[in-house]
Amino acid sequence: APKAAPVNKVSQYACQRRTTIENNNRIFTDAFEVLAENYEFNEIEGRCLAFRRAASVLKSLPWAVRSVGATQDLPCLGEHTKAVMKEILQYGRSFEVEKILSDERCQTLKLFTSVFGVGPKTAEKWYRRGLRSFSDVLAQPDIHLNRMQQSGFLHYGDISRAVSKAEARAVGNIIDEAVHVITPNAILALTGGFRRGKDFGHDVDYVVTTTELGKEENLLISIIESLKKQGLLLFSDYQASTFDLSKLPSHRFEAMDHFAKCFLILRLEGSRVEGGLQRAQGDGRGWRAVRVDLVSPPADRFAFTMLGWTGSRMFERDLRRFARLERRMLLDNHALFDKTKVLFILGCTKIFTHKGSHYTIFTLVLR
Ligand code: TTP
Ligand code: MN
Ligand code: MN
Ligand code: MN
């Protein structure tokens, strides 16, 4: 007798789930994000992660959930998540989510953390001082804003507006022109959300390096210098490399990498953008400010950097968890280490796009 078709089991690892940018379960995942963010504000990390995990599972489904019963074979959905889903299915909304959305503290923290350079700690501090709006904050004579926060307020309108793919490409052209003056062997690759196929992002992420090993060390400094000369640099926070070849990949999930990187705000002229700028109605300016992240690894670590910066955050987290638990390997943005064989697996790599999908090929070099 023919065997029953195997049920397509949804993996508990985001990196084992095929997820398109189409989200069939937005009514649930939007609610989960509100809850996750609220737990984040209250520093309850476990629950925050649980809701983000649940959202990630629902985003991978090629169908819309229409009953809680339909979720019984799905991983990562706990009692609490299911109760929220049930409410949404029954009443079209979750009362817990509505309560959070109307909560003054939550609203204020969300507003403050939407400023570039303002994290949950600073937001909480301002809230405790009784501040509730940007004008409250800016009217305080004794409040200290660091450089990043000053730029965050100055360019708030522009950088809270989504960046389009055309704008991301225009930023790429600017970086490309600057880097090719510095080294003819430059490598530049769009990463982050745009590499995942998103049409809009909150910033533009590029990996930029050169095949001349060692020359990447000062590459970003030269690029920043060039942008400044051209009058395109509105803000720059540069972090030099602290990369150590001999270190094992980090055990921490969201650990920052050690490559040279910079967080920028650039001035993007509308004339450089195909189809024009993404901007507020009635805005007569011919330019907008854009948040740009650049990271510059040595060329032999290019693939790991691309893998680490492509995201999503849950994909990255689960890729590392998968490596550790299912393969006994340690993975981070710098390297892959095989704990069984006690050696690094170094990628001599090639990245290409075929039929709209991105591929990264590792040629393994055992050390
Ligand atoms: P983001 O730019 O924050 O996110 P995104 O591009 O996925 O989405 P958005 O449209 O909102 O910009 O981060 C991109 C990836 O880069 C993310 O997976 C985390 C990773 N990353 C690092 O690995 N190290 C770093 O130091 C930073 C800043 C990001
Ligand atoms: Mn991004
Ligand atoms: Mn982001
Ligand atoms: Mn980024």
PDB file of N, CA, C and O in Angstrom, residues 241-306:
ATOM      1  N   SER A 241      38.884  47.824  14.048  1.00  0.00           N
ATOM      2  CA  SER A 241      38.862  46.367  14.196  1.00  0.00           C
ATOM      3  C   SER A 241      39.516  45.919  15.495  1.00  0.00           C
ATOM      4  O   SER A 241      40.541  46.447  15.907  1.00  0.00           O
ATOM      5  N   THR A 242      38.885  44.937  16.160  1.00  0.00           N
ATOM      6  CA  THR A 242      39.504  44.296  17.323  1.00  0.00           C
ATOM      7  C   THR A 242      39.570  42.800  17.037  1.00  0.00           C
ATOM      8  O   THR A 242      39.557  41.966  17.934  1.00  0.00           O
ATOM      9  N   PHE A 243      39.622  42.485  15.740  1.00  0.00           N
ATOM     10  CA  PHE A 243      39.564  41.092  15.298  1.00  0.00           C
ATOM     11  C   PHE A 243      40.828  40.331  15.669  1.00  0.00           C
ATOM     12  O   PHE A 243      41.946  40.779  15.449  1.00  0.00           O
ATOM     13  N   ASP A 244      40.641  39.154  16.265  1.00  0.00           N
ATOM     14  CA  ASP A 244      41.755  38.311  16.692  1.00  0.00           C
ATOM     15  C   ASP A 244      41.602  36.949  16.013  1.00  0.00           C
ATOM     16  O   ASP A 244      40.667  36.202  16.287  1.00  0.00           O
ATOM     17  N   LEU A 245      42.527  36.665  15.104  1.00  0.00           N
ATOM     18  CA  LEU A 245      42.483  35.437  14.300  1.00  0.00           C
ATOM     19  C   LEU A 245      42.329  34.157  15.103  1.00  0.00           C
ATOM     20  O   LEU A 245      41.703  33.201  14.668  1.00  0.00           O
ATOM     21  N   SER A 246      42.955  34.114  16.284  1.00  0.00           N
ATOM     22  CA  SER A 246      43.037  32.853  17.022  1.00  0.00           C
ATOM     23  C   SER A 246      41.798  32.584  17.877  1.00  0.00           C
ATOM     24  O   SER A 246      41.629  31.482  18.381  1.00  0.00           O
ATOM     25  N   LYS A 247      40.950  33.586  18.041  1.00  0.00           N
ATOM     26  CA  LYS A 247      39.782  33.419  18.925  1.00  0.00           C
ATOM     27  C   LYS A 247      38.744  32.452  18.363  1.00  0.00           C
ATOM     28  O   LYS A 247      38.476  32.432  17.179  1.00  0.00           O
ATOM     29  N   LEU A 248      38.157  31.669  19.243  1.00  0.00           N
ATOM     30  CA  LEU A 248      37.061  30.791  18.837  1.00  0.00           C
ATOM     31  C   LEU A 248      35.810  31.627  18.622  1.00  0.00           C
ATOM     32  O   LEU A 248      35.665  32.672  19.234  1.00  0.00           O
ATOM     33  N   PRO A 249      34.912  31.139  17.761  1.00  0.00           N
ATOM     34  CA  PRO A 249      33.648  31.865  17.602  1.00  0.00           C
ATOM     35  C   PRO A 249      32.953  32.047  18.946  1.00  0.00           C
ATOM     36  O   PRO A 249      33.043  31.190  19.812  1.00  0.00           O
ATOM     37  N   SER A 250      32.286  33.159  19.080  1.00  0.00           N
ATOM     38  CA  SER A 250      31.646  33.514  20.341  1.00  0.00           C
ATOM     39  C   SER A 250      30.463  32.599  20.647  1.00  0.00           C
ATOM     40  O   SER A 250      29.745  32.163  19.757  1.00  0.00           O
ATOM     41  N   HIS A 251      30.250  32.331  21.939  1.00  0.00           N
ATOM     42  CA  HIS A 251      29.084  31.553  22.349  1.00  0.00           C
ATOM     43  C   HIS A 251      27.846  32.419  22.418  1.00  0.00           C
ATOM     44  O   HIS A 251      26.738  31.927  22.405  1.00  0.00           O
ATOM     45  N   ARG A 252      28.078  33.734  22.547  1.00  0.00           N
ATOM     46  CA  ARG A 252      26.932  34.628  22.711  1.00  0.00           C
ATOM     47  C   ARG A 252      26.215  34.804  21.378  1.00  0.00           C
ATOM     48  O   ARG A 252      26.835  34.916  20.331  1.00  0.00           O
ATOM     49  N   PHE A 253      24.896  34.838  21.454  1.00  0.00           N
ATOM     50  CA  PHE A 253      24.109  34.861  20.236  1.00  0.00           C
ATOM     51  C   PHE A 253      24.188  36.170  19.477  1.00  0.00           C
ATOM     52  O   PHE A 253      24.413  36.201  18.291  1.00  0.00           O
ATOM     53  N   GLU A 254      23.985  37.265  20.170  1.00  0.00           N
ATOM     54  CA  GLU A 254      23.907  38.531  19.451  1.00  0.00           C
ATOM     55  C   GLU A 254      25.168  39.344  19.653  1.00  0.00           C
ATOM     56  O   GLU A 254      25.150  40.564  19.564  1.00  0.00           O
ATOM     57  N   ALA A 255      26.268  38.657  19.920  1.00  0.00           N
ATOM     58  CA  ALA A 255      27.525  39.367  20.115  1.00  0.00           C
ATOM     59  C   ALA A 255      27.870  40.145  18.850  1.00  0.00           C
ATOM     60  O   ALA A 255      27.704  39.657  17.738  1.00  0.00           O
ATOM     61  N   MET A 256      28.347  41.351  19.036  1.00  0.00           N
ATOM     62  CA  MET A 256      28.791  42.165  17.909  1.00  0.00           C
ATOM     63  C   MET A 256      30.062  41.532  17.352  1.00  0.00           C
ATOM     64  O   MET A 256      30.810  40.900  18.074  1.00  0.00           O
ATOM     65  N   ASP A 257      30.312  41.730  16.080  1.00  0.00           N
ATOM     66  CA  ASP A 257      31.564  41.190  15.548  1.00  0.00           C
ATOM     67  C   ASP A 257      32.694  42.187  15.778  1.00  0.00           C
ATOM     68  O   ASP A 257      32.483  43.316  16.189  1.00  0.00           O
ATOM     69  N   HIS A 258      33.926  41.730  15.489  1.00  0.00           N
ATOM     70  CA  HIS A 258      35.110  42.527  15.823  1.00  0.00           C
ATOM     71  C   HIS A 258      35.719  43.226  14.615  1.00  0.00           C
ATOM     72  O   HIS A 258      36.825  43.731  14.690  1.00  0.00           O
ATOM     73  N   PHE A 259      35.059  43.207  13.486  1.00  0.00           N
ATOM     74  CA  PHE A 259      35.608  43.852  12.302  1.00  0.00           C
ATOM     75  C   PHE A 259      35.458  45.370  12.391  1.00  0.00           C
ATOM     76  O   PHE A 259      34.605  45.860  13.127  1.00  0.00           O
ATOM     77  N   ALA A 260      36.276  46.064  11.610  1.00  0.00           N
ATOM     78  CA  ALA A 260      36.119  47.514  11.522  1.00  0.00           C
ATOM     79  C   ALA A 260      34.735  47.796  10.955  1.00  0.00           C
ATOM     80  O   ALA A 260      34.289  47.131  10.023  1.00  0.00           O
ATOM     81  N   LYS A 261      34.033  48.759  11.559  1.00  0.00           N
ATOM     82  CA  LYS A 261      32.703  49.082  11.055  1.00  0.00           C
ATOM     83  C   LYS A 261      32.379  50.533  11.347  1.00  0.00           C
ATOM     84  O   LYS A 261      33.040  51.178  12.162  1.00  0.00           O
ATOM     85  N   CYS A 262      31.378  51.052  10.653  1.00  0.00           N
ATOM     86  CA  CYS A 262      30.935  52.402  10.975  1.00  0.00           C
ATOM     87  C   CYS A 262      29.438  52.545  10.781  1.00  0.00           C
ATOM     88  O   CYS A 262      28.831  51.876   9.956  1.00  0.00           O
ATOM     89  N   PHE A 263      28.872  53.359  11.641  1.00  0.00           N
ATOM     90  CA  PHE A 263      27.448  53.695  11.592  1.00  0.00           C
ATOM     91  C   PHE A 263      27.387  55.141  11.114  1.00  0.00           C
ATOM     92  O   PHE A 263      27.930  56.030  11.757  1.00  0.00           O
ATOM     93  N   LEU A 264      26.766  55.330   9.959  1.00  0.00           N
ATOM     94  CA  LEU A 264      26.787  56.650   9.332  1.00  0.00           C
ATOM     95  C   LEU A 264      25.393  57.215   9.109  1.00  0.00           C
ATOM     96  O   LEU A 264      24.409  56.483   9.087  1.00  0.00           O
ATOM     97  N   ILE A 265      25.338  58.535   8.934  1.00  0.00           N
ATOM     98  CA  ILE A 265      24.163  59.166   8.330  1.00  0.00           C
ATOM     99  C   ILE A 265      24.704  59.927   7.128  1.00  0.00           C
ATOM    100  O   ILE A 265      25.609  60.753   7.273  1.00  0.00           O
ATOM    101  N   LEU A 266      24.192  59.580   5.952  1.00  0.00           N
ATOM    102  CA  LEU A 266      24.665  60.224   4.725  1.00  0.00           C
ATOM    103  C   LEU A 266      23.607  61.131   4.132  1.00  0.00           C
ATOM    104  O   LEU A 266      22.407  60.933   4.325  1.00  0.00           O
ATOM    105  N   ARG A 267      24.096  62.120   3.402  1.00  0.00           N
ATOM    106  CA  ARG A 267      23.229  63.021   2.664  1.00  0.00           C
ATOM    107  C   ARG A 267      23.094  62.458   1.248  1.00  0.00           C
ATOM    108  O   ARG A 267      24.079  62.330   0.516  1.00  0.00           O
ATOM    109  N   LEU A 268      21.873  62.079   0.896  1.00  0.00           N
ATOM    110  CA  LEU A 268      21.644  61.479  -0.418  1.00  0.00           C
ATOM    111  C   LEU A 268      20.859  62.445  -1.299  1.00  0.00           C
ATOM    112  O   LEU A 268      19.726  62.815  -0.976  1.00  0.00           O
ATOM    113  N   GLU A 269      21.483  62.835  -2.410  1.00  0.00           N
ATOM    114  CA  GLU A 269      20.831  63.757  -3.351  1.00  0.00           C
ATOM    115  C   GLU A 269      19.794  63.016  -4.178  1.00  0.00           C
ATOM    116  O   GLU A 269      20.061  61.914  -4.673  1.00  0.00           O
ATOM    117  N   GLY A 270      18.637  63.623  -4.348  1.00  0.00           N
ATOM    118  CA  GLY A 270      17.568  63.005  -5.119  1.00  0.00           C
ATOM    119  C   GLY A 270      17.981  62.682  -6.548  1.00  0.00           C
ATOM    120  O   GLY A 270      17.553  61.690  -7.130  1.00  0.00           O
ATOM    121  N   SER A 271      18.871  63.524  -7.108  1.00  0.00           N
ATOM    122  CA  SER A 271      19.310  63.333  -8.498  1.00  0.00           C
ATOM    123  C   SER A 271      20.070  62.019  -8.674  1.00  0.00           C
ATOM    124  O   SER A 271      20.218  61.535  -9.789  1.00  0.00           O
ATOM    125  N   ARG A 272      20.545  61.437  -7.577  1.00  0.00           N
ATOM    126  CA  ARG A 272      21.300  60.186  -7.660  1.00  0.00           C
ATOM    127  C   ARG A 272      20.398  58.957  -7.583  1.00  0.00           C
ATOM    128  O   ARG A 272      20.855  57.832  -7.753  1.00  0.00           O
ATOM    129  N   VAL A 273      19.104  59.192  -7.262  1.00  0.00           N
ATOM    130  CA  VAL A 273      18.201  58.071  -7.009  1.00  0.00           C
ATOM    131  C   VAL A 273      17.247  57.868  -8.180  1.00  0.00           C
ATOM    132  O   VAL A 273      16.498  58.777  -8.542  1.00  0.00           O
ATOM    133  N   GLU A 274      17.284  56.670  -8.749  1.00  0.00           N
ATOM    134  CA  GLU A 274      16.379  56.339  -9.844  1.00  0.00           C
ATOM    135  C   GLU A 274      14.940  56.376  -9.333  1.00  0.00           C
ATOM    136  O   GLU A 274      14.616  55.730  -8.331  1.00  0.00           O
ATOM    137  N   GLY A 275      14.094  57.156  -9.982  1.00  0.00           N
ATOM    138  CA  GLY A 275      12.698  57.249  -9.543  1.00  0.00           C
ATOM    139  C   GLY A 275      12.484  58.228  -8.402  1.00  0.00           C
ATOM    140  O   GLY A 275      11.367  58.388  -7.923  1.00  0.00           O
ATOM    141  N   GLY A 276      13.565  58.854  -7.927  1.00  0.00           N
ATOM    142  CA  GLY A 276      13.434  59.903  -6.910  1.00  0.00           C
ATOM    143  C   GLY A 276      13.479  59.418  -5.475  1.00  0.00           C
ATOM    144  O   GLY A 276      13.595  58.224  -5.204  1.00  0.00           O
ATOM    145  N   LEU A 277      13.373  60.390  -4.581  1.00  0.00           N
ATOM    146  CA  LEU A 277      13.520  60.122  -3.153  1.00  0.00           C
ATOM    147  C   LEU A 277      12.234  59.663  -2.490  1.00  0.00           C
ATOM    148  O   LEU A 277      11.144  60.005  -2.921  1.00  0.00           O
ATOM    149  N   GLN A 278      12.421  58.910  -1.430  1.00  0.00           N
ATOM    150  CA  GLN A 278      11.364  58.481  -0.545  1.00  0.00           C
ATOM    151  C   GLN A 278      11.263  59.591   0.503  1.00  0.00           C
ATOM    152  O   GLN A 278      12.138  59.731   1.342  1.00  0.00           O
ATOM    153  N   ARG A 279      10.245  60.431   0.437  1.00  0.00           N
ATOM    154  CA  ARG A 279      10.227  61.519   1.416  1.00  0.00           C
ATOM    155  C   ARG A 279       8.827  62.017   1.741  1.00  0.00           C
ATOM    156  O   ARG A 279       7.861  61.661   1.083  1.00  0.00           O
ATOM    157  N   ALA A 280       8.784  62.867   2.768  1.00  0.00           N
ATOM    158  CA  ALA A 280       7.497  63.370   3.238  1.00  0.00           C
ATOM    159  C   ALA A 280       6.870  64.270   2.183  1.00  0.00           C
ATOM    160  O   ALA A 280       7.568  64.925   1.421  1.00  0.00           O
ATOM    161  N   GLN A 281       5.547  64.278   2.154  1.00  0.00           N
ATOM    162  CA  GLN A 281       4.844  65.137   1.211  1.00  0.00           C
ATOM    163  C   GLN A 281       5.127  66.594   1.516  1.00  0.00           C
ATOM    164  O   GLN A 281       5.221  66.979   2.678  1.00  0.00           O
ATOM    165  N   GLY A 282       5.288  67.378   0.484  1.00  0.00           N
ATOM    166  CA  GLY A 282       5.489  68.799   0.676  1.00  0.00           C
ATOM    167  C   GLY A 282       6.905  69.147   1.106  1.00  0.00           C
ATOM    168  O   GLY A 282       7.202  70.283   1.443  1.00  0.00           O
ATOM    169  N   ASP A 283       7.761  68.152   1.107  1.00  0.00           N
ATOM    170  CA  ASP A 283       9.153  68.399   1.464  1.00  0.00           C
ATOM    171  C   ASP A 283       9.875  68.884   0.215  1.00  0.00           C
ATOM    172  O   ASP A 283      10.086  68.144  -0.722  1.00  0.00           O
ATOM    173  N   GLY A 284      10.254  70.149   0.211  1.00  0.00           N
ATOM    174  CA  GLY A 284      10.838  70.743  -0.986  1.00  0.00           C
ATOM    175  C   GLY A 284      12.323  70.470  -1.185  1.00  0.00           C
ATOM    176  O   GLY A 284      12.876  70.806  -2.223  1.00  0.00           O
ATOM    177  N   ARG A 285      12.957  69.864  -0.192  1.00  0.00           N
ATOM    178  CA  ARG A 285      14.402  69.644  -0.309  1.00  0.00           C
ATOM    179  C   ARG A 285      14.706  68.622  -1.406  1.00  0.00           C
ATOM    180  O   ARG A 285      13.944  67.711  -1.654  1.00  0.00           O
ATOM    181  N   GLY A 286      15.879  68.752  -1.989  1.00  0.00           N
ATOM    182  CA  GLY A 286      16.274  67.806  -3.029  1.00  0.00           C
ATOM    183  C   GLY A 286      17.126  66.671  -2.491  1.00  0.00           C
ATOM    184  O   GLY A 286      17.762  65.954  -3.240  1.00  0.00           O
ATOM    185  N   TRP A 287      17.172  66.506  -1.174  1.00  0.00           N
ATOM    186  CA  TRP A 287      17.984  65.438  -0.584  1.00  0.00           C
ATOM    187  C   TRP A 287      17.313  64.881   0.659  1.00  0.00           C
ATOM    188  O   TRP A 287      16.370  65.473   1.172  1.00  0.00           O
ATOM    189  N   ARG A 288      17.797  63.745   1.119  1.00  0.00           N
ATOM    190  CA  ARG A 288      17.332  63.204   2.398  1.00  0.00           C
ATOM    191  C   ARG A 288      18.520  62.591   3.136  1.00  0.00           C
ATOM    192  O   ARG A 288      19.535  62.239   2.527  1.00  0.00           O
ATOM    193  N   ALA A 289      18.376  62.445   4.436  1.00  0.00           N
ATOM    194  CA  ALA A 289      19.387  61.770   5.245  1.00  0.00           C
ATOM    195  C   ALA A 289      19.073  60.277   5.263  1.00  0.00           C
ATOM    196  O   ALA A 289      17.906  59.889   5.308  1.00  0.00           O
ATOM    197  N   VAL A 290      20.110  59.442   5.189  1.00  0.00           N
ATOM    198  CA  VAL A 290      19.934  57.985   5.205  1.00  0.00           C
ATOM    199  C   VAL A 290      20.921  57.359   6.195  1.00  0.00           C
ATOM    200  O   VAL A 290      22.096  57.724   6.209  1.00  0.00           O
ATOM    201  N   ARG A 291      20.441  56.416   6.980  1.00  0.00           N
ATOM    202  CA  ARG A 291      21.311  55.661   7.887  1.00  0.00           C
ATOM    203  C   ARG A 291      22.019  54.566   7.089  1.00  0.00           C
ATOM    204  O   ARG A 291      21.385  53.799   6.361  1.00  0.00           O
ATOM    205  N   VAL A 292      23.329  54.501   7.231  1.00  0.00           N
ATOM    206  CA  VAL A 292      24.131  53.521   6.494  1.00  0.00           C
ATOM    207  C   VAL A 292      25.093  52.813   7.453  1.00  0.00           C
ATOM    208  O   VAL A 292      25.745  53.470   8.272  1.00  0.00           O
ATOM    209  N   ASP A 293      25.143  51.488   7.390  1.00  0.00           N
ATOM    210  CA  ASP A 293      26.120  50.710   8.155  1.00  0.00           C
ATOM    211  C   ASP A 293      27.121  50.095   7.187  1.00  0.00           C
ATOM    212  O   ASP A 293      26.733  49.485   6.187  1.00  0.00           O
ATOM    213  N   LEU A 294      28.415  50.256   7.488  1.00  0.00           N
ATOM    214  CA  LEU A 294      29.454  49.614   6.688  1.00  0.00           C
ATOM    215  C   LEU A 294      30.298  48.730   7.597  1.00  0.00           C
ATOM    216  O   LEU A 294      30.629  49.122   8.714  1.00  0.00           O
ATOM    217  N   VAL A 295      30.658  47.547   7.110  1.00  0.00           N
ATOM    218  CA  VAL A 295      31.554  46.669   7.865  1.00  0.00           C
ATOM    219  C   VAL A 295      32.647  46.208   6.915  1.00  0.00           C
ATOM    220  O   VAL A 295      32.392  45.967   5.740  1.00  0.00           O
ATOM    221  N   SER A 296      33.868  46.126   7.433  1.00  0.00           N
ATOM    222  CA  SER A 296      34.999  45.852   6.563  1.00  0.00           C
ATOM    223  C   SER A 296      35.884  44.718   7.108  1.00  0.00           C
ATOM    224  O   SER A 296      36.871  44.974   7.788  1.00  0.00           O
ATOM    225  N   PRO A 297      35.536  43.467   6.774  1.00  0.00           N
ATOM    226  CA  PRO A 297      36.321  42.331   7.252  1.00  0.00           C
ATOM    227  C   PRO A 297      37.514  42.084   6.329  1.00  0.00           C
ATOM    228  O   PRO A 297      37.501  42.557   5.193  1.00  0.00           O
ATOM    229  N   PRO A 298      38.530  41.337   6.787  1.00  0.00           N
ATOM    230  CA  PRO A 298      39.557  40.892   5.848  1.00  0.00           C
ATOM    231  C   PRO A 298      38.881  40.010   4.792  1.00  0.00           C
ATOM    232  O   PRO A 298      37.906  39.323   5.118  1.00  0.00           O
ATOM    233  N   ALA A 299      39.368  40.040   3.546  1.00  0.00           N
ATOM    234  CA  ALA A 299      38.671  39.361   2.445  1.00  0.00           C
ATOM    235  C   ALA A 299      38.434  37.874   2.723  1.00  0.00           C
ATOM    236  O   ALA A 299      37.419  37.320   2.304  1.00  0.00           O
ATOM    237  N   ASP A 300      39.345  37.223   3.460  1.00  0.00           N
ATOM    238  CA  ASP A 300      39.154  35.784   3.704  1.00  0.00           C
ATOM    239  C   ASP A 300      38.045  35.510   4.729  1.00  0.00           C
ATOM    240  O   ASP A 300      37.721  34.355   4.983  1.00  0.00           O
ATOM    241  N   ARG A 301      37.469  36.568   5.316  1.00  0.00           N
ATOM    242  CA  ARG A 301      36.328  36.383   6.229  1.00  0.00           C
ATOM    243  C   ARG A 301      35.056  36.970   5.629  1.00  0.00           C
ATOM    244  O   ARG A 301      34.045  37.105   6.326  1.00  0.00           O
ATOM    245  N   PHE A 302      35.135  37.317   4.367  1.00  0.00           N
ATOM    246  CA  PHE A 302      34.014  37.969   3.686  1.00  0.00           C
ATOM    247  C   PHE A 302      32.716  37.158   3.795  1.00  0.00           C
ATOM    248  O   PHE A 302      31.660  37.685   4.141  1.00  0.00           O
ATOM    249  N   ALA A 303      32.804  35.847   3.550  1.00  0.00           N
ATOM    250  CA  ALA A 303      31.585  35.027   3.521  1.00  0.00           C
ATOM    251  C   ALA A 303      30.907  34.968   4.886  1.00  0.00           C
ATOM    252  O   ALA A 303      29.681  35.053   4.981  1.00  0.00           O
ATOM    253  N   PHE A 304      31.716  34.822   5.940  1.00  0.00           N
ATOM    254  CA  PHE A 304      31.127  34.765   7.281  1.00  0.00           C
ATOM    255  C   PHE A 304      30.453  36.085   7.636  1.00  0.00           C
ATOM    256  O   PHE A 304      29.419  36.120   8.288  1.00  0.00           O
ATOM    257  N   THR A 305      31.064  37.176   7.175  1.00  0.00           N
ATOM    258  CA  THR A 305      30.491  38.494   7.442  1.00  0.00           C
ATOM    259  C   THR A 305      29.171  38.655   6.698  1.00  0.00           C
ATOM    260  O   THR A 305      28.172  39.116   7.258  1.00  0.00           O
ATOM    261  N   MET A 306      29.169  38.250   5.432  1.00  0.00           N
ATOM    262  CA  MET A 306      27.936  38.314   4.649  1.00  0.00           C
ATOM    263  C   MET A 306      26.848  37.469   5.308  1.00  0.00           C
ATOM    264  O   MET A 306      25.703  37.901   5.449  1.00  0.00           O
TER     265      MET A 306
END
